[in-house]
Amino acid sequence: MAHAEDSSQPRESYVQRAERYRQLVATLEGHSSLISNLRGLAFGLCVVAAGFALFRVERPLLWGLSALGALAFTVLLVLHARVLRREDAARRLLVVNEAAEKRLTEAFRSLADDGATFSTENHAYLDDLDILGPGSLFQKLCVAHTRFGQQTLARWLLGAAEVDVILERQNLVRALAPRLLERQELEAESLSLAASRSGRTSYKPPIDPGPFLDWAEGSTQLLNKPFVVWAAWLLPGLTLTLFVLSRVFGWPPISWLVPAVLQAGFMALHASTANRVFGAVSSSEGAFVRYAGMLKTLENLELPGKAGERLKSKLICEGQSAASAMQSFRARLGWFELKHNGLVYPFVNVALLWDVHSTLALERWQKQYGRRVRGWFEAMGELEALSSLAGLLYDEPGFVFPTLLSDGAGFHAEGLGHPLISPQKRVENDLALSESGTALLVTGSNMSGKSTLLRSMGLATVLALSGGPVCARRLELACFRLHTSMRVRDSLQSGVSHFYAELRKLKSVVDAAQSNQQVLFLLDEILHGTNSNERQLGARWIMSELLRLNATGAVSTHDLELCQLPAEQMGRVQLVHLRENVENGQMTFDFKLREGPVTEGNALRLMRSLGLDVPLVS
């Protein structure tokens, strides 16, 4: 069994922190309730005192009480907002620690983010290794709640990086792992984009910033027209000036109505542009302005090496930080909030061309910062992905960073385990493929753990080549291109049978090996959808061809005939097996890898254990 003690310290930390935030939430709820009651009393004092002042002689005293009530209401309103913000932050940190505790066990399968939306068809290993979807590696790792963060993590898990990039990520993950407070602060800020204001159980998928990015990276619609800019200032000034002069000197209304009509026409002419801009920025407003907290966290985070400098450089524009630019955006967007006041807005909009000026203000921001926004999102997404990998290293201190072999190909593992199995159940194995063109041939009885062993190799490769730690005491491997054929599904809709679907998967593995890539193949029960003789011939050919092409990998099988490869190929194959133990009529499995082929199966014994009275082979 592996690392049963390793997760105790992180788990205790998460439990303690969750309890602390739970108590803080309860305290702040009490404060919020008290302040809310006091606000009601202050408002009542203001209204009642003002009402009596209208009908009684002691008006100065009553008006004073009314003013005092109004002042108290205003102060309590500001204080209440602060308490609510603290309560919201505490709730989110409570959720963060509760989720972190779940990631230490198989309860991670209940977490909301599983990455299923990022699945692609015909991927080299996605479906076989549980990378995305319910119960997946993504679901266990992900602490990202922005679309860019989740996309980045999914992209890293679905494609191997170059060696220098992997080493760069390893350094950043190693630096972030012990910085629990900063990582949780980042996740809590990110969670504000996905949780309701209360931060309780309400959850929604990350908002797509696409419409906002399209606007930010597009061209300005009004700012690049000098006539519009000048007219937006001159027309309201002219109309108001003529209105005042007409009232003072008795000029006819036509003197100011003419420019007023021109102003109304000007407003109507550009209303569609203003509405488009408002639609693009307001659809993301609830999310986008909240990115300010994440940007501030990233700006204050000390990250090592050139990678840290690269991330920080994305957040500085002309000496101004992204967080301060975000505050400027929030202020300008606030001008559009007048739209929600149905009584005042129509008159102010006509009199001052409010929408046009609001649009021009946002377009000035767009011109200054728009081309930098995607870089901000990318930096935040990369940091969320790194934080996800760092969380795994913190939670599993027994995991290690792999050594990347620069020459040749190989896969050497000590204490290799399956990262999605809880430490209390996880079993480790040692295995070694010394060079390219070698393979493990894993035989074993049903339920003995052959598929789990292959998936352990695959997930270790995925984590290693994404820059993360792996579930092993030691791992050395080449920068493989991973290809698998393990979990095959037929499709009634497209008319693809199970056997044909498997053939297509196997062909993609052979094609990859023929393209001079360093391929690691993992094949589970080759061609089990056809008859015994053809299965043996086809499976032996595929394995021989992959070895001939210098691919490296592992094949699991029930079929001992597959062990009968030509002598040249058998010299490059390592025969290993997993088996069951029978004690007092009970079948048990230790999931330990042993040398040599398995000597017998257990299918008939399994049938009998279920009450099927099948005769056993003597």
Coordinates of C-alpha atoms in Angstrom, one line a residue:
M1 CA 0.0 0.0 0.0
A2 CA 1.2 3.5 -0.8
H3 CA 1.5 6.8 1.0
A4 CA -1.3 6.0 3.5
E5 CA 0.2 8.5 5.9
D6 CA 1.2 11.1 3.4
S7 CA -2.2 12.7 3.1
S8 CA -2.9 13.0 6.8
Q9 CA -1.2 16.4 7.3
P10 CA -2.9 18.1 4.3
R11 CA -6.2 16.6 5.2
E12 CA -5.9 17.8 8.8
S13 CA -5.0 21.3 7.5
Y14 CA -8.1 21.4 5.3
V15 CA -10.4 20.2 8.0
Q16 CA -9.1 22.7 10.5
R17 CA -9.3 25.6 8.0
A18 CA -12.8 24.6 6.9
E19 CA -14.0 24.6 10.5
R20 CA -12.4 28.0 11.1
Y21 CA -14.2 29.5 8.1
R22 CA -17.4 27.8 9.0
Q23 CA -17.3 29.5 12.4
L24 CA -16.4 32.8 10.8
V25 CA -19.3 32.5 8.4
A26 CA -21.6 31.9 11.4
T27 CA -20.2 34.9 13.2
L28 CA -20.5 37.2 10.2
E29 CA -24.1 36.0 9.6
G30 CA -24.9 37.1 13.1
H31 CA -23.3 40.5 12.6
S32 CA -25.1 40.8 9.3
S33 CA -28.4 40.1 10.9
L34 CA -27.8 42.6 13.7
I35 CA -26.8 45.4 11.3
S36 CA -29.8 44.6 9.1
N37 CA -32.1 45.1 12.1
L38 CA -30.3 48.3 13.1
R39 CA -30.7 49.6 9.5
G40 CA -34.4 49.0 9.7
L41 CA -34.5 50.9 13.0
A42 CA -32.5 53.8 11.6
F43 CA -34.6 54.0 8.5
G44 CA -37.8 53.9 10.7
L45 CA -36.4 56.7 12.9
C46 CA -35.7 58.8 9.8
V47 CA -39.1 58.3 8.3
V48 CA -41.1 58.6 11.5
A49 CA -39.3 61.7 12.7
A50 CA -39.7 63.4 9.3
G51 CA -43.4 62.5 9.4
F52 CA -44.0 64.1 12.8
A53 CA -41.9 67.1 11.9
L54 CA -44.4 67.9 9.2
F55 CA -47.3 68.3 11.7
R56 CA -45.7 69.3 15.1
V57 CA -44.2 72.4 16.5
E58 CA -40.9 70.9 17.7
R59 CA -39.7 70.7 14.1
P60 CA -36.0 71.4 14.6
L61 CA -35.6 68.5 17.1
L62 CA -37.6 66.2 14.9
W63 CA -35.7 67.2 11.7
G64 CA -32.5 66.6 13.6
L65 CA -33.6 63.1 14.6
S66 CA -34.6 62.4 11.1
A67 CA -31.2 63.5 9.8
L68 CA -29.5 61.4 12.5
G69 CA -31.5 58.4 11.4
A70 CA -30.5 59.0 7.8
L71 CA -26.9 59.3 8.7
A72 CA -27.0 56.2 10.8
F73 CA -28.7 54.3 8.0
T74 CA -26.0 55.4 5.5
V75 CA -23.2 54.4 7.9
L76 CA -24.9 51.0 8.6
L77 CA -25.4 50.5 4.8
V78 CA -21.6 50.9 4.2
L79 CA -20.8 48.7 7.2
H80 CA -23.3 46.0 6.1
A81 CA -21.7 45.9 2.6
R82 CA -18.3 45.3 4.2
V83 CA -19.6 42.5 6.4
L84 CA -21.4 40.9 3.4
R85 CA -18.1 41.0 1.4
R86 CA -16.2 39.3 4.3
E87 CA -19.0 36.7 4.6
D88 CA -18.9 36.0 0.9
A89 CA -15.1 35.6 1.0
A90 CA -15.3 33.3 4.0
R91 CA -18.0 31.1 2.3
R92 CA -15.8 30.7 -0.7
L93 CA -12.8 29.8 1.3
L94 CA -15.0 27.3 3.2
V95 CA -16.0 25.7 -0.2
V96 CA -12.3 25.7 -1.3
N97 CA -11.2 23.7 1.8
E98 CA -14.1 21.3 1.7
A99 CA -13.3 20.6 -2.0
A100 CA -9.6 20.2 -1.1
E101 CA -10.5 17.6 1.5
K102 CA -12.5 15.7 -1.1
R103 CA -9.6 15.6 -3.5
L104 CA -7.7 13.5 -1.0
T105 CA -10.2 10.7 -1.3
E106 CA -12.3 9.2 -4.0
A107 CA -15.0 11.7 -3.0
F108 CA -13.4 14.0 -5.6
R109 CA -15.9 12.4 -8.0
S110 CA -18.6 14.6 -6.6
L111 CA -16.9 17.9 -7.5
A112 CA -18.6 20.0 -10.1
D113 CA -15.8 20.7 -12.6
D114 CA -15.0 17.5 -14.5
G115 CA -13.8 19.0 -17.8
A116 CA -16.2 17.0 -19.9
T117 CA -16.9 20.0 -22.1
F118 CA -13.3 20.0 -23.4
S119 CA -13.5 16.4 -24.7
T120 CA -12.6 15.8 -28.4
E121 CA -13.3 12.9 -30.6
N122 CA -10.7 10.4 -31.8
H123 CA -8.1 11.6 -29.3
A124 CA -5.0 9.4 -28.8
Y125 CA -5.7 8.5 -25.2
L126 CA -8.5 10.7 -23.8
D127 CA -11.3 8.1 -23.3
D128 CA -9.0 5.2 -22.3
L129 CA -7.3 7.0 -19.4
D130 CA -10.2 9.0 -17.8
I131 CA -8.5 12.3 -18.5
L132 CA -11.8 14.3 -18.7
G133 CA -15.3 13.7 -17.5
P134 CA -16.8 12.1 -14.3
G135 CA -14.2 10.4 -12.1
S136 CA -11.4 11.8 -14.2
L137 CA -7.9 13.2 -13.6
F138 CA -9.1 16.6 -14.5
Q139 CA -11.9 16.4 -11.9
K140 CA -9.3 15.4 -9.2
L141 CA -6.8 18.2 -10.1
C142 CA -8.9 21.2 -11.2
V143 CA -9.0 24.2 -8.9
A144 CA -9.6 26.5 -11.8
H145 CA -13.0 28.2 -12.1
T146 CA -12.4 30.4 -15.1
R147 CA -12.8 29.2 -18.6
F148 CA -9.2 30.1 -19.5
G149 CA -7.9 28.2 -16.5
Q150 CA -9.9 25.1 -17.2
Q151 CA -9.0 25.2 -20.9
T152 CA -5.4 25.5 -20.1
L153 CA -5.4 22.5 -17.7
A154 CA -7.3 20.4 -20.2
R155 CA -4.9 21.4 -23.0
W156 CA -1.9 20.4 -20.9
L157 CA -3.4 17.0 -20.0
L158 CA -4.3 16.3 -23.7
G159 CA -1.0 17.1 -25.3
A160 CA 2.7 16.7 -24.3
A161 CA 4.8 19.8 -23.9
E162 CA 8.4 20.3 -25.1
V163 CA 11.1 19.5 -22.6
D164 CA 12.1 23.1 -21.7
V165 CA 8.4 23.9 -21.1
I166 CA 7.9 20.8 -18.9
L167 CA 11.0 21.8 -16.8
E168 CA 9.7 25.4 -16.5
R169 CA 6.3 24.2 -15.3
Q170 CA 8.0 21.8 -12.8
N171 CA 9.9 24.7 -11.2
L172 CA 6.7 26.8 -10.9
V173 CA 4.7 23.9 -9.5
R174 CA 7.4 23.1 -7.0
A175 CA 7.5 26.8 -5.9
L176 CA 3.7 27.0 -5.6
A177 CA 3.0 23.8 -3.8
P178 CA 3.9 24.9 -0.2
R179 CA 2.1 28.3 -0.7
L180 CA -1.3 27.0 0.4
L181 CA -2.7 30.4 1.5
E182 CA -1.9 32.1 -1.8
R183 CA -3.2 29.2 -3.9
Q184 CA -6.5 29.1 -1.9
E185 CA -6.8 32.9 -2.2
L186 CA -6.5 32.6 -5.9
E187 CA -9.0 29.7 -6.1
A188 CA -11.5 31.7 -3.8
E189 CA -11.3 34.7 -6.2
S190 CA -11.8 32.4 -9.1
L191 CA -14.7 30.7 -7.4
S192 CA -16.5 34.1 -7.2
L193 CA -17.0 33.7 -11.0
A194 CA -18.7 30.4 -10.6
A195 CA -20.6 30.6 -7.3
S196 CA -23.6 32.6 -6.4
R197 CA -23.1 35.7 -4.2
S198 CA -24.0 33.6 -1.2
G199 CA -21.2 31.2 -2.1
R200 CA -23.3 28.2 -0.8
T201 CA -24.1 25.4 -3.2
S202 CA -25.2 27.4 -6.2
Y203 CA -22.8 26.8 -9.1
K204 CA -22.7 27.8 -12.7
P205 CA -20.2 27.0 -15.5
P206 CA -17.5 29.6 -16.1
I207 CA -18.7 32.6 -18.1
D208 CA -17.4 32.6 -21.6
P209 CA -15.3 35.8 -22.0
G210 CA -15.5 35.4 -25.8
P211 CA -17.9 38.3 -26.5
F212 CA -15.8 40.6 -24.3
L213 CA -12.6 39.6 -26.0
D214 CA -14.1 40.2 -29.4
W215 CA -15.0 43.7 -28.4
A216 CA -11.7 44.4 -26.6
E217 CA -9.6 43.2 -29.6
G218 CA -11.8 44.8 -32.2
S219 CA -11.7 48.3 -33.6
T220 CA -13.4 51.3 -32.0
Q221 CA -16.7 52.3 -33.7
L222 CA -17.2 55.9 -32.5
L223 CA -13.8 57.0 -31.2
N224 CA -12.2 56.8 -34.7
K225 CA -14.8 59.3 -36.0
P226 CA -13.7 62.9 -35.0
F227 CA -17.0 64.3 -36.0
V228 CA -18.9 62.0 -33.5
V229 CA -16.5 62.9 -30.7
W230 CA -16.9 66.7 -31.3
A231 CA -20.6 66.5 -31.9
A232 CA -21.1 64.6 -28.6
W233 CA -19.7 67.5 -26.7
L234 CA -21.0 70.4 -28.9
L235 CA -24.6 69.4 -29.4
P236 CA -25.6 69.1 -25.7
G237 CA -23.7 72.3 -24.9
L238 CA -25.4 74.2 -27.7
T239 CA -28.9 72.9 -26.8
L240 CA -28.6 73.7 -23.1
T241 CA -27.1 77.1 -23.8
L242 CA -29.9 78.1 -26.2
F243 CA -32.5 76.7 -23.8
V244 CA -31.2 79.0 -21.0
L245 CA -31.0 82.0 -23.3
S246 CA -34.5 81.4 -24.5
R247 CA -35.8 81.5 -21.0
V248 CA -33.8 84.6 -20.1
F249 CA -34.4 86.6 -23.1
G250 CA -37.8 85.2 -24.2
W251 CA -36.6 83.7 -27.4
P252 CA -39.0 81.4 -29.2
P253 CA -38.7 77.7 -28.3
I254 CA -37.7 76.9 -31.9
S255 CA -34.3 78.4 -31.0
W256 CA -33.4 75.4 -28.9
L257 CA -35.8 72.8 -30.3
V258 CA -33.9 72.7 -33.6
P259 CA -30.6 71.6 -32.0
A260 CA -32.5 69.4 -29.6
V261 CA -34.1 67.5 -32.6
L262 CA -30.6 67.2 -34.2
Q263 CA -29.3 65.9 -30.9
A264 CA -32.1 63.3 -30.7
G265 CA -31.4 62.2 -34.3
F266 CA -27.7 62.0 -33.5
M267 CA -28.5 59.8 -30.5
A268 CA -30.7 57.5 -32.5
L269 CA -28.1 57.2 -35.2
H270 CA -25.5 55.8 -32.8
A271 CA -27.9 53.9 -30.5
S272 CA -27.2 50.6 -32.1
T273 CA -23.5 51.0 -31.7
A274 CA -23.9 51.9 -28.0
N275 CA -26.2 49.0 -27.4
R276 CA -23.7 46.6 -29.1
V277 CA -20.8 47.8 -26.9
F278 CA -23.0 47.7 -23.8
G279 CA -24.1 44.1 -24.7
A280 CA -20.5 42.9 -25.2
V281 CA -19.2 44.3 -22.0
S282 CA -22.2 43.9 -19.7
S283 CA -22.7 40.2 -20.7
S284 CA -19.3 39.6 -19.0
E285 CA -19.5 42.4 -16.5
G286 CA -20.4 40.1 -13.6
A287 CA -17.4 38.0 -14.3
F288 CA -14.9 40.4 -15.9
V289 CA -14.8 43.0 -13.2
R290 CA -14.3 40.2 -10.6
Y291 CA -11.1 39.2 -12.4
A292 CA -9.5 42.2 -10.6
G293 CA -9.1 40.2 -7.5
M294 CA -7.3 37.4 -9.4
L295 CA -5.1 39.9 -11.2
K296 CA -4.1 41.5 -7.9
T297 CA -3.2 38.1 -6.5
L298 CA -1.1 37.2 -9.5
E299 CA 0.6 40.6 -9.4
N300 CA 1.6 40.1 -5.8
L301 CA 2.8 36.5 -6.3
E302 CA 6.5 36.0 -6.4
L303 CA 7.2 33.4 -9.1
P304 CA 10.7 32.0 -9.8
G305 CA 12.8 32.2 -13.0
K306 CA 12.0 33.5 -16.5
A307 CA 8.6 31.8 -16.5
G308 CA 7.6 34.0 -13.5
E309 CA 8.9 37.1 -15.3
R310 CA 7.0 36.1 -18.4
L311 CA 3.7 35.8 -16.6
K312 CA 4.2 39.1 -14.8
S313 CA 5.1 40.9 -18.0
K314 CA 1.7 40.1 -19.4
L315 CA 0.1 42.1 -16.6
I316 CA 2.0 45.4 -17.1
C317 CA 1.0 47.9 -19.8
E318 CA 2.8 51.2 -20.2
G319 CA 3.8 51.1 -16.5
Q320 CA 0.2 50.4 -15.3
S321 CA -0.9 47.2 -13.8
A322 CA -3.7 45.0 -15.1
A323 CA -5.5 45.3 -11.8
S324 CA -5.6 49.1 -11.9
A325 CA -6.7 49.0 -15.5
M326 CA -9.5 46.7 -14.4
Q327 CA -10.6 49.3 -11.8
S328 CA -10.6 51.9 -14.6
F329 CA -12.9 49.7 -16.6
R330 CA -15.2 49.1 -13.7
A331 CA -15.6 52.9 -13.3
R332 CA -16.3 53.5 -16.9
L333 CA -18.8 50.6 -17.1
G334 CA -20.5 52.1 -14.1
W335 CA -21.7 55.0 -16.4
F336 CA -23.9 52.6 -18.2
E337 CA -25.6 51.6 -15.0
L338 CA -27.9 54.7 -15.4
K339 CA -29.7 52.5 -18.0
H340 CA -31.3 50.7 -15.2
N341 CA -33.0 53.8 -13.9
G342 CA -36.1 54.0 -16.0
L343 CA -37.3 57.4 -14.7
V344 CA -34.1 59.4 -15.0
Y345 CA -32.2 57.7 -17.9
P346 CA -34.4 58.7 -20.9
F347 CA -34.1 62.4 -20.0
V348 CA -30.4 62.4 -19.2
N349 CA -29.6 60.3 -22.3
V350 CA -31.4 62.8 -24.6
A351 CA -30.1 65.9 -22.8
L352 CA -26.4 64.8 -22.5
L353 CA -26.0 62.0 -25.1
W354 CA -25.2 59.8 -22.2
D355 CA -24.9 56.5 -24.1
V356 CA -22.6 58.1 -26.7
H357 CA -20.3 59.5 -24.0
S358 CA -20.4 56.1 -22.1
T359 CA -19.4 54.3 -25.3
L360 CA -16.6 56.7 -26.0
A361 CA -15.2 56.3 -22.5
L362 CA -15.2 52.5 -22.9
E363 CA -13.6 52.8 -26.3
R364 CA -10.8 54.9 -24.9
W365 CA -10.2 52.1 -22.5
Q366 CA -10.5 49.6 -25.3
K367 CA -7.9 51.5 -27.4
Q368 CA -5.4 51.6 -24.5
Y369 CA -5.8 48.1 -23.0
G370 CA -7.9 46.0 -25.4
R371 CA -5.0 44.1 -27.1
R372 CA -3.6 43.2 -23.7
V373 CA -6.7 41.6 -22.2
R374 CA -6.2 38.2 -23.7
G375 CA -2.7 38.1 -22.2
W376 CA -4.2 38.8 -18.8
F377 CA -6.7 35.9 -19.2
E378 CA -3.9 33.6 -20.4
A379 CA -1.7 34.5 -17.5
M380 CA -4.5 33.8 -15.0
G381 CA -5.4 30.6 -16.8
E382 CA -1.8 29.4 -16.7
L383 CA -1.5 30.2 -13.0
E384 CA -4.8 28.3 -12.3
A385 CA -3.5 25.3 -14.2
L386 CA -0.1 25.4 -12.3
S387 CA -2.0 25.8 -9.0
S388 CA -4.0 22.6 -9.9
L389 CA -0.8 20.7 -10.4
A390 CA 0.8 22.3 -7.3
G391 CA -2.2 21.2 -5.2
L392 CA -1.6 17.6 -6.3
L393 CA 2.0 17.8 -5.1
Y394 CA 0.9 19.3 -1.8
D395 CA -1.8 16.7 -1.2
E396 CA 0.5 13.8 -2.2
P397 CA 4.0 14.5 -0.8
G398 CA 5.0 11.0 -1.9
F399 CA 4.6 11.9 -5.6
V400 CA 7.7 12.9 -7.5
F401 CA 8.7 14.9 -10.5
P402 CA 9.9 12.6 -13.3
T403 CA 13.3 12.7 -15.0
L404 CA 13.0 13.2 -18.7
L405 CA 15.4 11.1 -20.8
S406 CA 17.0 13.1 -23.5
D407 CA 18.4 10.3 -25.5
G408 CA 16.7 7.1 -26.6
A409 CA 13.5 5.9 -25.1
G410 CA 12.6 4.2 -21.9
F411 CA 10.1 3.9 -19.1
H412 CA 11.6 3.2 -15.6
A413 CA 9.2 3.3 -12.7
E414 CA 9.6 2.5 -9.0
G415 CA 6.5 2.5 -6.8
L416 CA 4.2 3.3 -9.7
G417 CA 0.6 3.7 -8.7
H418 CA -2.8 4.9 -10.0
P419 CA -3.3 8.6 -9.0
L420 CA -7.1 8.3 -9.0
I421 CA -7.2 5.5 -6.5
S422 CA -7.1 6.7 -2.9
P423 CA -3.8 6.1 -1.0
Q424 CA -5.4 3.7 1.3
K425 CA -6.3 1.4 -1.6
R426 CA -3.5 2.1 -4.0
V427 CA -1.0 -0.6 -4.8
E428 CA 2.4 0.2 -6.3
N429 CA 4.6 -1.7 -8.8
D430 CA 8.1 -1.5 -10.2
L431 CA 8.6 -1.9 -13.9
A432 CA 11.3 -1.0 -16.5
L433 CA 11.4 -0.7 -20.3
S434 CA 15.1 0.0 -20.9
E435 CA 15.0 1.2 -24.5
S436 CA 12.9 1.9 -27.5
G437 CA 11.3 -1.1 -29.3
T438 CA 10.6 -3.0 -26.0
A439 CA 7.4 -3.9 -24.4
L440 CA 5.7 -5.4 -21.4
L441 CA 3.3 -8.3 -22.1
V442 CA 1.0 -8.4 -19.1
T443 CA -1.0 -11.6 -18.6
G444 CA -3.3 -12.3 -15.8
S445 CA -6.7 -13.5 -14.7
N446 CA -9.8 -11.4 -14.6
M447 CA -10.0 -8.6 -12.1
S448 CA -6.3 -9.0 -11.3
G449 CA -5.4 -5.4 -12.3
K450 CA -4.0 -5.5 -15.8
S451 CA -6.0 -2.6 -17.1
T452 CA -5.2 -0.6 -13.9
L453 CA -1.5 -1.2 -14.4
L454 CA -1.7 0.1 -18.0
R455 CA -3.7 3.1 -16.9
S456 CA -1.2 3.9 -14.2
M457 CA 1.5 4.0 -16.9
G458 CA -0.6 6.2 -19.1
L459 CA -1.6 8.7 -16.3
A460 CA 2.0 8.9 -15.1
T461 CA 3.0 9.8 -18.7
V462 CA 0.2 12.4 -19.0
L463 CA 1.1 14.1 -15.7
A464 CA 4.9 13.9 -16.5
L465 CA 4.5 15.5 -19.9
S466 CA 2.2 18.2 -18.6
G467 CA 4.8 19.3 -16.0
G468 CA 3.2 17.8 -13.0
P469 CA 4.2 15.3 -10.3
V470 CA 3.5 11.6 -10.8
C471 CA 2.3 8.8 -8.6
A472 CA 5.6 7.0 -8.1
R473 CA 8.7 7.0 -6.0
R474 CA 10.8 7.4 -9.1
L475 CA 10.1 7.7 -12.8
E476 CA 12.3 8.2 -15.8
L477 CA 10.8 8.4 -19.3
A478 CA 11.3 9.8 -22.7
C479 CA 9.1 12.5 -24.1
F480 CA 6.7 10.0 -25.6
R481 CA 3.7 10.6 -27.8
L482 CA 1.1 8.5 -26.0
H483 CA -1.4 6.3 -27.9
T484 CA -3.8 3.8 -26.4
S485 CA -6.4 1.2 -27.3
M486 CA -8.1 0.1 -24.1
R487 CA -11.8 1.2 -23.8
V488 CA -13.5 0.8 -27.2
R489 CA -17.1 1.9 -27.8
D490 CA -19.3 1.0 -30.8
S491 CA -21.7 3.6 -32.3
L492 CA -25.1 2.7 -33.6
Q493 CA -25.6 6.3 -34.9
S494 CA -22.6 6.1 -37.2
G495 CA -22.9 2.4 -37.9
V496 CA -19.5 1.5 -36.3
S497 CA -19.2 -1.9 -34.7
H498 CA -17.2 -2.5 -31.5
F499 CA -14.6 -4.5 -33.5
Y500 CA -14.3 -1.9 -36.3
A501 CA -13.9 0.8 -33.7
E502 CA -11.1 -1.1 -32.1
L503 CA -9.4 -1.6 -35.5
R504 CA -9.4 2.2 -36.1
K505 CA -7.8 2.8 -32.7
L506 CA -5.1 0.2 -33.4
K507 CA -4.4 1.7 -36.8
S508 CA -3.9 5.1 -35.3
V509 CA -1.3 3.6 -32.9
V510 CA 0.5 2.0 -35.8
D511 CA 0.3 5.1 -37.9
A512 CA 1.9 7.2 -35.1
A513 CA 4.7 4.7 -34.8
Q514 CA 5.3 4.9 -38.6
S515 CA 5.6 8.7 -38.4
N516 CA 9.0 8.5 -36.6
Q517 CA 7.6 9.7 -33.3
Q518 CA 8.7 8.3 -29.9
V519 CA 5.5 6.4 -29.2
L520 CA 4.4 4.8 -26.0
F521 CA 1.6 2.4 -26.7
L522 CA -0.8 0.8 -24.2
L523 CA -3.1 -1.9 -25.6
D524 CA -5.6 -3.8 -23.5
E525 CA -6.9 -7.1 -24.8
I526 CA -6.1 -6.7 -28.5
L527 CA -8.8 -7.8 -31.0
H528 CA -11.0 -9.5 -28.4
G529 CA -14.0 -8.9 -30.7
T530 CA -13.1 -11.7 -33.2
N531 CA -12.5 -15.4 -33.2
S532 CA -9.5 -17.0 -31.5
N533 CA -7.4 -17.9 -34.5
E534 CA -7.7 -14.5 -36.2
R535 CA -7.3 -12.7 -32.9
Q536 CA -4.0 -14.4 -32.3
L537 CA -2.6 -13.8 -35.8
G538 CA -3.8 -10.1 -35.8
A539 CA -2.6 -9.4 -32.3
R540 CA 0.9 -10.9 -32.9
W541 CA 1.3 -8.9 -36.1
I542 CA 0.3 -5.6 -34.4
M543 CA 2.7 -6.2 -31.6
S544 CA 5.5 -7.3 -33.9
E545 CA 5.0 -4.3 -36.1
L546 CA 5.1 -1.8 -33.2
L547 CA 8.3 -3.4 -31.9
R548 CA 9.8 -3.3 -35.4
L549 CA 9.0 0.4 -35.6
N550 CA 10.8 1.0 -32.3
A551 CA 7.7 1.9 -30.3
T552 CA 7.7 1.3 -26.6
G553 CA 4.8 0.1 -24.5
A554 CA 2.7 -2.5 -22.8
V555 CA 0.0 -5.0 -23.9
S556 CA -2.3 -6.9 -21.6
T557 CA -4.0 -10.1 -22.6
H558 CA -5.8 -13.2 -21.4
D559 CA -4.5 -15.0 -24.4
L560 CA -1.3 -16.9 -23.6
E561 CA -0.9 -17.7 -27.3
L562 CA 0.1 -14.0 -27.8
C563 CA 3.3 -14.9 -25.9
Q564 CA 4.4 -17.0 -28.9
L565 CA 6.1 -14.2 -30.9
P566 CA 9.0 -14.9 -33.2
A567 CA 12.3 -15.3 -31.3
E568 CA 13.6 -11.9 -32.4
Q569 CA 10.5 -10.1 -31.0
M570 CA 10.4 -12.2 -27.9
G571 CA 13.9 -10.9 -27.1
R572 CA 12.4 -7.5 -26.8
V573 CA 9.4 -8.5 -24.7
Q574 CA 9.2 -8.7 -21.0
L575 CA 6.7 -11.3 -19.8
V576 CA 4.9 -10.3 -16.5
H577 CA 1.7 -11.2 -14.9
L578 CA -0.8 -10.5 -12.1
R579 CA -2.8 -13.2 -10.4
E580 CA -5.4 -14.1 -7.8
N581 CA -5.0 -16.1 -4.6
V582 CA -7.5 -18.6 -3.4
E583 CA -7.7 -19.2 0.4
N584 CA -10.5 -21.2 1.9
G585 CA -12.5 -21.0 -1.3
Q586 CA -12.3 -17.2 -1.4
M587 CA -10.6 -15.4 -4.3
T588 CA -8.4 -12.4 -3.5
F589 CA -6.1 -10.1 -5.5
D590 CA -2.9 -8.4 -4.3
F591 CA -2.4 -6.5 -7.7
K592 CA 1.3 -7.1 -7.5
L593 CA 3.3 -7.5 -10.7
R594 CA 5.3 -10.7 -11.1
E595 CA 7.8 -12.0 -13.7
G596 CA 6.7 -14.5 -16.3
P597 CA 3.4 -15.4 -17.9
V598 CA 0.3 -16.4 -15.8
T599 CA -0.3 -20.1 -15.7
E600 CA -4.1 -20.3 -15.4
G601 CA -7.2 -18.1 -15.5
N602 CA -10.1 -17.6 -13.1
A603 CA -13.1 -17.1 -15.4
L604 CA -14.7 -20.4 -14.3
R605 CA -14.1 -19.8 -10.6
L606 CA -15.7 -16.3 -11.0
M607 CA -18.7 -17.9 -12.6
R608 CA -19.1 -20.3 -9.8
S609 CA -18.7 -17.6 -7.2
L610 CA -21.8 -16.0 -8.7
G611 CA -23.8 -19.2 -8.4
L612 CA -23.3 -20.5 -11.9
D613 CA -22.6 -24.2 -11.5
V614 CA -20.1 -24.4 -14.3
P615 CA -17.6 -27.3 -14.1
L616 CA -14.0 -26.4 -13.4
V617 CA -11.1 -27.5 -15.6
S618 CA -9.1 -30.2 -13.8

